[in-house]
Coordinates of N, CA, C and O and ligand atoms in Angstrom, one line a residue:
M197 N 27.0 3.3 30.9 CA 26.7 2.5 29.7 C 27.1 3.3 28.5 O 26.6 4.4 28.3
S198 N 28.1 2.8 27.7 CA 28.6 3.5 26.6 C 27.9 3.1 25.3 O 28.3 3.6 24.2
C199 N 26.9 2.3 25.4 CA 26.3 1.8 24.1 C 25.4 2.8 23.5 O 24.5 3.4 24.1
L200 N 25.7 3.1 22.2 CA 24.9 4.1 21.4 C 23.4 3.8 21.5 O 22.6 4.7 21.7
F201 N 23.0 2.6 21.2 CA 21.6 2.3 21.1 C 20.9 2.3 22.5 O 19.8 2.7 22.6
C202 N 21.7 2.0 23.6 CA 21.1 2.1 24.9 C 20.8 3.6 25.2 O 19.8 4.0 25.8
K203 N 21.7 4.5 24.7 CA 21.5 5.9 24.9 C 20.4 6.4 24.1 O 19.6 7.3 24.5
I204 N 20.2 5.9 22.9 CA 19.0 6.3 22.1 C 17.7 5.8 22.8 O 16.8 6.5 22.9
I205 N 17.8 4.6 23.3 CA 16.6 4.0 23.9 C 16.2 4.8 25.2 O 15.0 5.1 25.5
D206 N 17.3 5.2 26.0 CA 16.9 6.0 27.2 C 16.7 7.5 26.9 O 16.4 8.3 27.9
G207 N 16.9 7.9 25.7 CA 16.6 9.3 25.3 C 17.7 10.3 25.4 O 17.6 11.4 25.1
S208 N 18.9 9.8 25.9 CA 20.0 10.7 26.1 C 20.7 11.1 24.7 O 21.4 12.1 24.7
I209 N 20.4 10.3 23.7 CA 20.8 10.7 22.3 C 19.5 10.7 21.5 O 18.7 9.8 21.6
P210 N 19.2 11.8 20.8 CA 17.9 12.0 20.1 C 17.8 11.0 19.0 O 18.8 10.6 18.3
S211 N 16.5 10.7 18.7 CA 16.2 9.8 17.5 C 14.8 10.1 17.2 O 14.0 10.8 17.9
T212 N 14.4 9.6 16.0 CA 13.0 9.8 15.5 C 12.3 8.5 15.8 O 12.5 7.5 15.1
A213 N 11.5 8.5 16.8 CA 10.7 7.3 17.2 C 9.7 6.9 16.2 O 9.0 7.8 15.7
E214 N 9.5 5.6 16.0 CA 8.5 5.1 15.1 C 7.5 4.2 15.8 O 6.4 4.1 15.4
Y215 N 8.0 3.6 16.9 CA 7.2 2.7 17.7 C 8.0 2.4 19.0 O 9.2 2.4 19.0
Q216 N 7.2 2.2 20.1 CA 7.9 1.7 21.3 C 6.9 0.9 22.1 O 5.7 1.2 22.1
D217 N 7.4 0.0 22.9 CA 6.6 -0.7 23.9 C 7.6 -1.1 25.0 O 8.7 -0.7 25.1
D218 N 7.1 -2.0 25.9 CA 7.9 -2.4 27.0 C 9.1 -3.2 26.7 O 10.1 -3.3 27.5
R219 N 9.2 -3.7 25.5 CA 10.3 -4.6 25.1 C 11.2 -4.0 24.1 O 12.4 -4.5 24.0
C220 N 10.8 -3.1 23.3 CA 11.6 -2.6 22.2 C 11.3 -1.2 21.8 O 10.3 -0.6 22.3
Y221 N 12.3 -0.6 21.1 CA 12.2 0.8 20.6 C 12.5 0.8 19.1 O 13.6 0.2 18.7
A222 N 11.7 1.4 18.3 CA 12.0 1.4 16.8 C 12.1 2.9 16.4 O 11.4 3.8 16.8
F223 N 13.1 3.1 15.6 CA 13.5 4.5 15.2 C 14.1 4.5 13.8 O 14.5 3.5 13.3
A224 N 14.2 5.7 13.3 CA 14.7 5.9 11.9 C 16.2 5.8 11.9 O 16.9 6.3 12.7
D225 N 16.7 5.0 10.9 CA 18.1 4.9 10.7 C 18.7 6.3 10.3 O 18.1 7.0 9.4
I226 N 19.8 6.7 10.8 CA 20.3 8.0 10.5 C 21.0 8.1 9.1 O 21.1 9.2 8.6
H227 N 21.3 7.0 8.6 CA 21.8 6.9 7.2 C 21.0 5.9 6.4 O 21.4 4.8 6.1
P228 N 19.8 6.4 6.0 CA 18.8 5.4 5.4 C 19.4 4.8 4.1 O 19.9 5.6 3.2
Q229 N 19.2 3.5 3.9 CA 19.6 2.8 2.7 C 18.4 2.5 1.8 O 18.6 1.8 0.8
A230 N 17.3 3.0 2.1 CA 16.1 2.8 1.3 C 15.1 3.9 1.8 O 15.3 4.5 2.8
P231 N 14.0 4.1 1.0 CA 13.1 5.2 1.4 C 12.5 4.9 2.8 O 12.2 5.9 3.5
V232 N 12.3 3.7 3.1 CA 12.0 3.4 4.5 C 13.1 2.6 5.1 O 13.5 1.5 4.5
H233 N 13.7 3.1 6.2 CA 14.8 2.3 6.8 C 14.7 2.6 8.3 O 15.1 3.6 8.9
L234 N 14.1 1.6 9.0 CA 13.9 1.7 10.5 C 14.7 0.6 11.2 O 15.1 -0.4 10.6
L235 N 15.1 0.9 12.4 CA 15.8 0.0 13.3 C 14.9 -0.4 14.5 O 14.2 0.5 15.0
I236 N 14.8 -1.6 14.8 CA 14.0 -2.1 15.9 C 15.0 -2.8 16.9 O 15.7 -3.8 16.5
A237 N 15.1 -2.2 18.1 CA 16.1 -2.6 19.0 C 15.4 -3.0 20.3 O 14.5 -2.3 20.8
P238 N 15.8 -4.1 21.0 CA 15.3 -4.5 22.3 C 15.7 -3.5 23.3 O 16.9 -3.0 23.2
R239 N 14.9 -3.2 24.3 CA 15.3 -2.3 25.4 C 16.5 -3.0 26.2 O 17.4 -2.3 26.7
E240 N 16.4 -4.3 26.3 CA 17.5 -5.1 26.9 C 18.8 -5.0 26.1 O 18.7 -5.2 24.9
H241 N 19.9 -4.7 26.7 CA 21.2 -4.6 25.9 C 21.6 -6.0 25.7 O 22.0 -6.8 26.6
L242 N 21.6 -6.4 24.4 CA 22.0 -7.7 23.9 C 22.9 -7.4 22.8 O 22.6 -6.6 21.9
V243 N 24.2 -7.9 22.9 CA 25.2 -7.4 21.9 C 24.8 -7.8 20.5 O 24.9 -6.9 19.6
S244 N 24.4 -9.0 20.2 CA 24.0 -9.4 18.9 C 23.1 -10.6 18.9 O 22.9 -11.2 20.0
L245 N 22.7 -11.0 17.8 CA 21.9 -12.3 17.7 C 22.7 -13.4 18.2 O 22.1 -14.4 18.8
A246 N 24.0 -13.4 18.0 CA 24.9 -14.5 18.4 C 24.9 -14.7 20.0 O 25.2 -15.7 20.5
E247 N 24.5 -13.6 20.7 CA 24.4 -13.7 22.2 C 23.1 -14.1 22.7 O 22.9 -14.2 23.9
A248 N 22.1 -14.3 21.8 CA 20.8 -14.7 22.2 C 20.8 -16.0 23.0 O 21.5 -17.0 22.5
G249 N 20.1 -16.1 24.1 CA 20.1 -17.3 24.9 C 18.7 -17.9 24.9 O 17.8 -17.5 24.2
E250 N 18.5 -19.0 25.7 CA 17.3 -19.7 25.7 C 16.1 -18.9 26.2 O 15.0 -19.3 26.1
E251 N 16.5 -17.8 26.9 CA 15.4 -16.9 27.4 C 14.9 -15.9 26.4 O 14.0 -15.1 26.7
H252 N 15.5 -15.9 25.2 CA 15.3 -14.8 24.2 C 14.3 -15.1 23.1 O 14.0 -14.2 22.3
P253 N 13.9 -16.4 22.8 CA 13.1 -16.6 21.6 C 11.8 -15.7 21.6 O 11.5 -15.2 20.5
A254 N 11.2 -15.5 22.7 CA 10.0 -14.6 22.6 C 10.3 -13.2 22.2 O 9.6 -12.6 21.5
L255 N 11.4 -12.7 22.8 CA 11.8 -11.3 22.4 C 12.2 -11.3 20.9 O 11.8 -10.3 20.3
L256 N 12.9 -12.2 20.4 CA 13.3 -12.2 19.0 C 12.1 -12.2 18.1 O 12.0 -11.5 17.1
G257 N 11.1 -13.1 18.5 CA 9.8 -13.1 17.7 C 9.1 -11.8 17.8 O 8.5 -11.3 16.8
H258 N 9.1 -11.2 19.0 CA 8.5 -9.9 19.1 C 9.1 -8.8 18.2 O 8.4 -8.0 17.6
L259 N 10.4 -8.8 18.1 CA 11.1 -7.8 17.2 C 10.6 -8.0 15.8 O 10.4 -7.1 15.0
L260 N 10.5 -9.3 15.3 CA 10.0 -9.5 13.9 C 8.5 -9.1 13.8 O 8.2 -8.6 12.7
W261 N 7.7 -9.4 14.8 CA 6.3 -9.0 14.7 C 6.2 -7.5 14.6 O 5.4 -6.9 13.9
V262 N 7.0 -6.8 15.4 CA 7.0 -5.3 15.3 C 7.5 -4.8 13.9 O 6.9 -3.9 13.3
A263 N 8.5 -5.5 13.4 CA 8.9 -5.2 12.0 C 7.8 -5.3 11.0 O 7.5 -4.4 10.2
A264 N 7.0 -6.4 11.1 CA 5.9 -6.6 10.2 C 4.8 -5.6 10.4 O 4.3 -5.0 9.4
N265 N 4.6 -5.2 11.6 CA 3.5 -4.2 11.9 C 4.0 -2.8 11.3 O 3.2 -2.1 10.8
L266 N 5.3 -2.5 11.5 CA 5.8 -1.2 11.0 C 5.7 -1.2 9.5 O 5.5 -0.2 8.9
A267 N 6.0 -2.4 8.8 CA 6.0 -2.4 7.4 C 4.5 -2.1 6.9 O 4.3 -1.4 5.9
R268 N 3.6 -2.7 7.6 CA 2.1 -2.4 7.3 C 1.9 -0.9 7.5 O 1.3 -0.3 6.6
K269 N 2.3 -0.4 8.6 CA 2.1 1.0 8.9 C 2.7 2.0 7.8 O 2.2 3.0 7.5
K270 N 3.9 1.5 7.3 CA 4.6 2.3 6.3 C 4.1 2.1 4.9 O 4.6 2.6 3.9
G271 N 3.1 1.2 4.7 CA 2.5 0.9 3.4 C 3.4 0.1 2.5 O 3.3 0.2 1.3
L272 N 4.2 -0.8 3.1 CA 5.2 -1.5 2.2 C 4.5 -2.8 1.7 O 5.0 -3.9 1.9
A273 N 3.3 -2.6 1.0 CA 2.5 -3.7 0.6 C 3.3 -4.6 -0.5 O 2.9 -5.7 -0.7
K274 N 4.2 -4.0 -1.2 CA 4.9 -4.7 -2.3 C 6.1 -5.5 -1.7 O 6.7 -6.3 -2.4
G275 N 6.4 -5.4 -0.4 CA 7.4 -6.2 0.2 C 8.5 -5.3 0.8 O 8.4 -4.1 0.7
Y276 N 9.3 -6.0 1.5 CA 10.4 -5.3 2.3 C 11.5 -6.3 2.6 O 11.3 -7.5 2.4
R277 N 12.5 -5.8 3.2 CA 13.6 -6.7 3.7 C 13.8 -6.5 5.2 O 13.9 -5.3 5.6
V278 N 14.0 -7.6 5.9 CA 14.4 -7.5 7.3 C 15.8 -8.1 7.4 O 16.0 -9.2 6.9
V279 N 16.7 -7.4 8.1 CA 18.1 -7.8 8.2 C 18.6 -7.7 9.6 O 18.3 -6.7 10.3
I280 N 19.3 -8.7 10.0 CA 20.0 -8.6 11.3 C 21.5 -8.8 11.1 O 22.0 -10.0 11.0
N281 N 22.3 -7.8 10.9 CA 23.7 -7.9 10.7 C 24.3 -8.4 12.0 O 24.0 -7.9 13.1
T282 N 25.2 -9.4 12.0 CA 25.7 -10.1 13.2 C 27.2 -10.3 13.1 O 27.7 -11.0 12.2
G283 N 27.9 -9.6 14.0 CA 29.3 -9.8 14.1 C 30.1 -9.1 12.9 O 29.5 -8.4 12.0
D284 N 31.4 -9.2 12.9 CA 32.2 -8.6 11.9 C 31.9 -9.0 10.5 O 31.7 -8.2 9.6
D285 N 31.8 -10.3 10.3 CA 31.5 -10.8 8.9 C 30.1 -10.4 8.5 O 29.8 -10.3 7.3
G286 N 29.2 -10.3 9.5 CA 27.9 -9.9 9.2 C 27.7 -8.4 8.9 O 26.6 -7.9 8.5
G287 N 28.8 -7.6 9.1 CA 28.7 -6.2 8.9 C 28.1 -5.4 10.0 O 27.7 -4.2 9.8
Q288 N 28.0 -6.0 11.2 CA 27.4 -5.2 12.3 C 28.4 -4.1 12.8 O 29.6 -4.4 13.0
T289 N 27.9 -2.9 12.9 CA 28.7 -1.8 13.4 C 28.3 -1.3 14.7 O 29.1 -0.5 15.3
V290 N 27.1 -1.5 15.2 CA 26.6 -1.1 16.5 C 26.3 -2.4 17.3 O 25.5 -3.2 16.9
D291 N 27.0 -2.5 18.4 CA 27.0 -3.8 19.2 C 25.8 -3.8 20.2 O 26.0 -3.9 21.4
H292 N 24.6 -3.6 19.7 CA 23.4 -3.7 20.4 C 22.4 -4.3 19.4 O 22.2 -3.7 18.3
L293 N 21.9 -5.5 19.6 CA 21.1 -6.2 18.6 C 20.0 -5.3 18.1 O 19.4 -4.5 18.8
H294 N 19.8 -5.3 16.8 CA 18.8 -4.5 16.1 C 18.4 -5.2 14.8 O 19.2 -5.8 14.1
V295 N 17.1 -5.0 14.5 CA 16.6 -5.5 13.2 C 16.4 -4.3 12.3 O 15.9 -3.2 12.7
H296 N 17.0 -4.4 11.1 CA 16.7 -3.4 10.1 C 15.5 -3.7 9.3 O 15.3 -4.9 8.9
L297 N 14.6 -2.7 9.1 CA 13.4 -2.9 8.2 C 13.7 -1.9 7.1 O 13.8 -0.7 7.2
L298 N 13.8 -2.5 5.9 CA 14.1 -1.7 4.7 C 13.0 -1.9 3.6 O 12.6 -3.0 3.4
G299 N 12.6 -0.8 3.0 CA 11.5 -0.9 2.0 C 11.3 0.3 1.2 O 12.0 1.3 1.5
G300 N 10.4 0.2 0.3 CA 10.1 1.4 -0.6 C 10.9 1.4 -1.9 O 10.8 2.3 -2.7
R301 N 11.7 0.4 -2.1 CA 12.4 0.2 -3.4 C 12.6 -1.3 -3.6 O 12.6 -2.1 -2.6
G302 N 12.9 -1.7 -4.8 CA 13.2 -3.1 -5.0 C 14.6 -3.5 -4.5 O 15.5 -2.7 -4.6
M303 N 14.7 -4.6 -3.8 CA 16.0 -5.0 -3.2 C 16.7 -6.0 -4.2 O 16.0 -6.7 -5.0
T304 N 18.0 -6.1 -4.1 CA 18.7 -7.1 -5.0 C 19.2 -8.2 -4.1 O 19.3 -8.1 -2.9
W305 N 19.6 -9.3 -4.8 CA 20.2 -10.4 -4.1 C 21.3 -11.0 -5.1 O 21.1 -11.0 -6.3
P306 N 22.4 -11.4 -4.6 CA 22.8 -11.5 -3.2 C 23.2 -10.1 -2.6 O 23.5 -9.2 -3.4
P307 N 23.1 -10.0 -1.3 CA 23.5 -8.8 -0.6 C 25.0 -8.6 -0.7 O 25.7 -9.6 -0.9
G308 N 25.5 -7.4 -0.4 CA 26.9 -7.2 -0.5 C 27.7 -7.8 0.6 O 27.1 -8.2 1.6
Ligands
AMP229 P1 24.6 -2.3 11.8 O1 25.7 -1.9 10.8 O2 23.8 -3.5 11.3 O3 25.2 -2.5 13.1 O4 23.6 -1.1 11.8 C1 23.8 0.0 12.5 C2 22.9 1.1 12.0 O5 22.8 2.1 12.9 C3 23.5 1.7 10.7 O6 22.5 1.5 9.6 C4 23.6 3.2 11.0 O7 23.3 4.1 10.0 C5 22.7 3.3 12.2 N1 23.0 4.4 13.1 C6 24.2 4.7 13.7 N2 24.1 5.8 14.5 C7 22.7 6.1 14.5 C8 22.0 7.1 15.2 N3 22.6 8.0 16.1 N4 20.7 7.1 15.0 C9 20.1 6.3 14.1 N5 20.7 5.3 13.5 C10 22.1 5.2 13.7
ZN230 ZN1 23.0 -1.3 24.3

């Protein structure tokens, strides 16, 4: 398996863990774009949100629930942003589905 995030999840590439359970692994982004920048990835290799099937709604909901819990744990009471870059136009660079949790500064809109 050549997937970067699969290697992070199985521990063969080091990362800073923030949370893990039987369905997902959350870790610090190596190039943080905000004071808090975490990635939440399913243990199952799923290329992107575009590949989600009818068996995946519970997993997708779980990833968002973990993001909200991590935001609470990180003290992001003023708010935060959750992003799922999808495909080339979406700016996705790692082809293993992941949720970005960004916080600790004011965000702007529209995104780049
Ligand atoms: P995306 O562009 O949405 O696919 O997001 C991929 C994210 O993975 C980027 O924010 C990268 O900074 C992050 N990233 C790449 N390699 C690593 C790594 N080894 N450990 C942690 N985060 C990484
Ligand atoms: Zn993977």
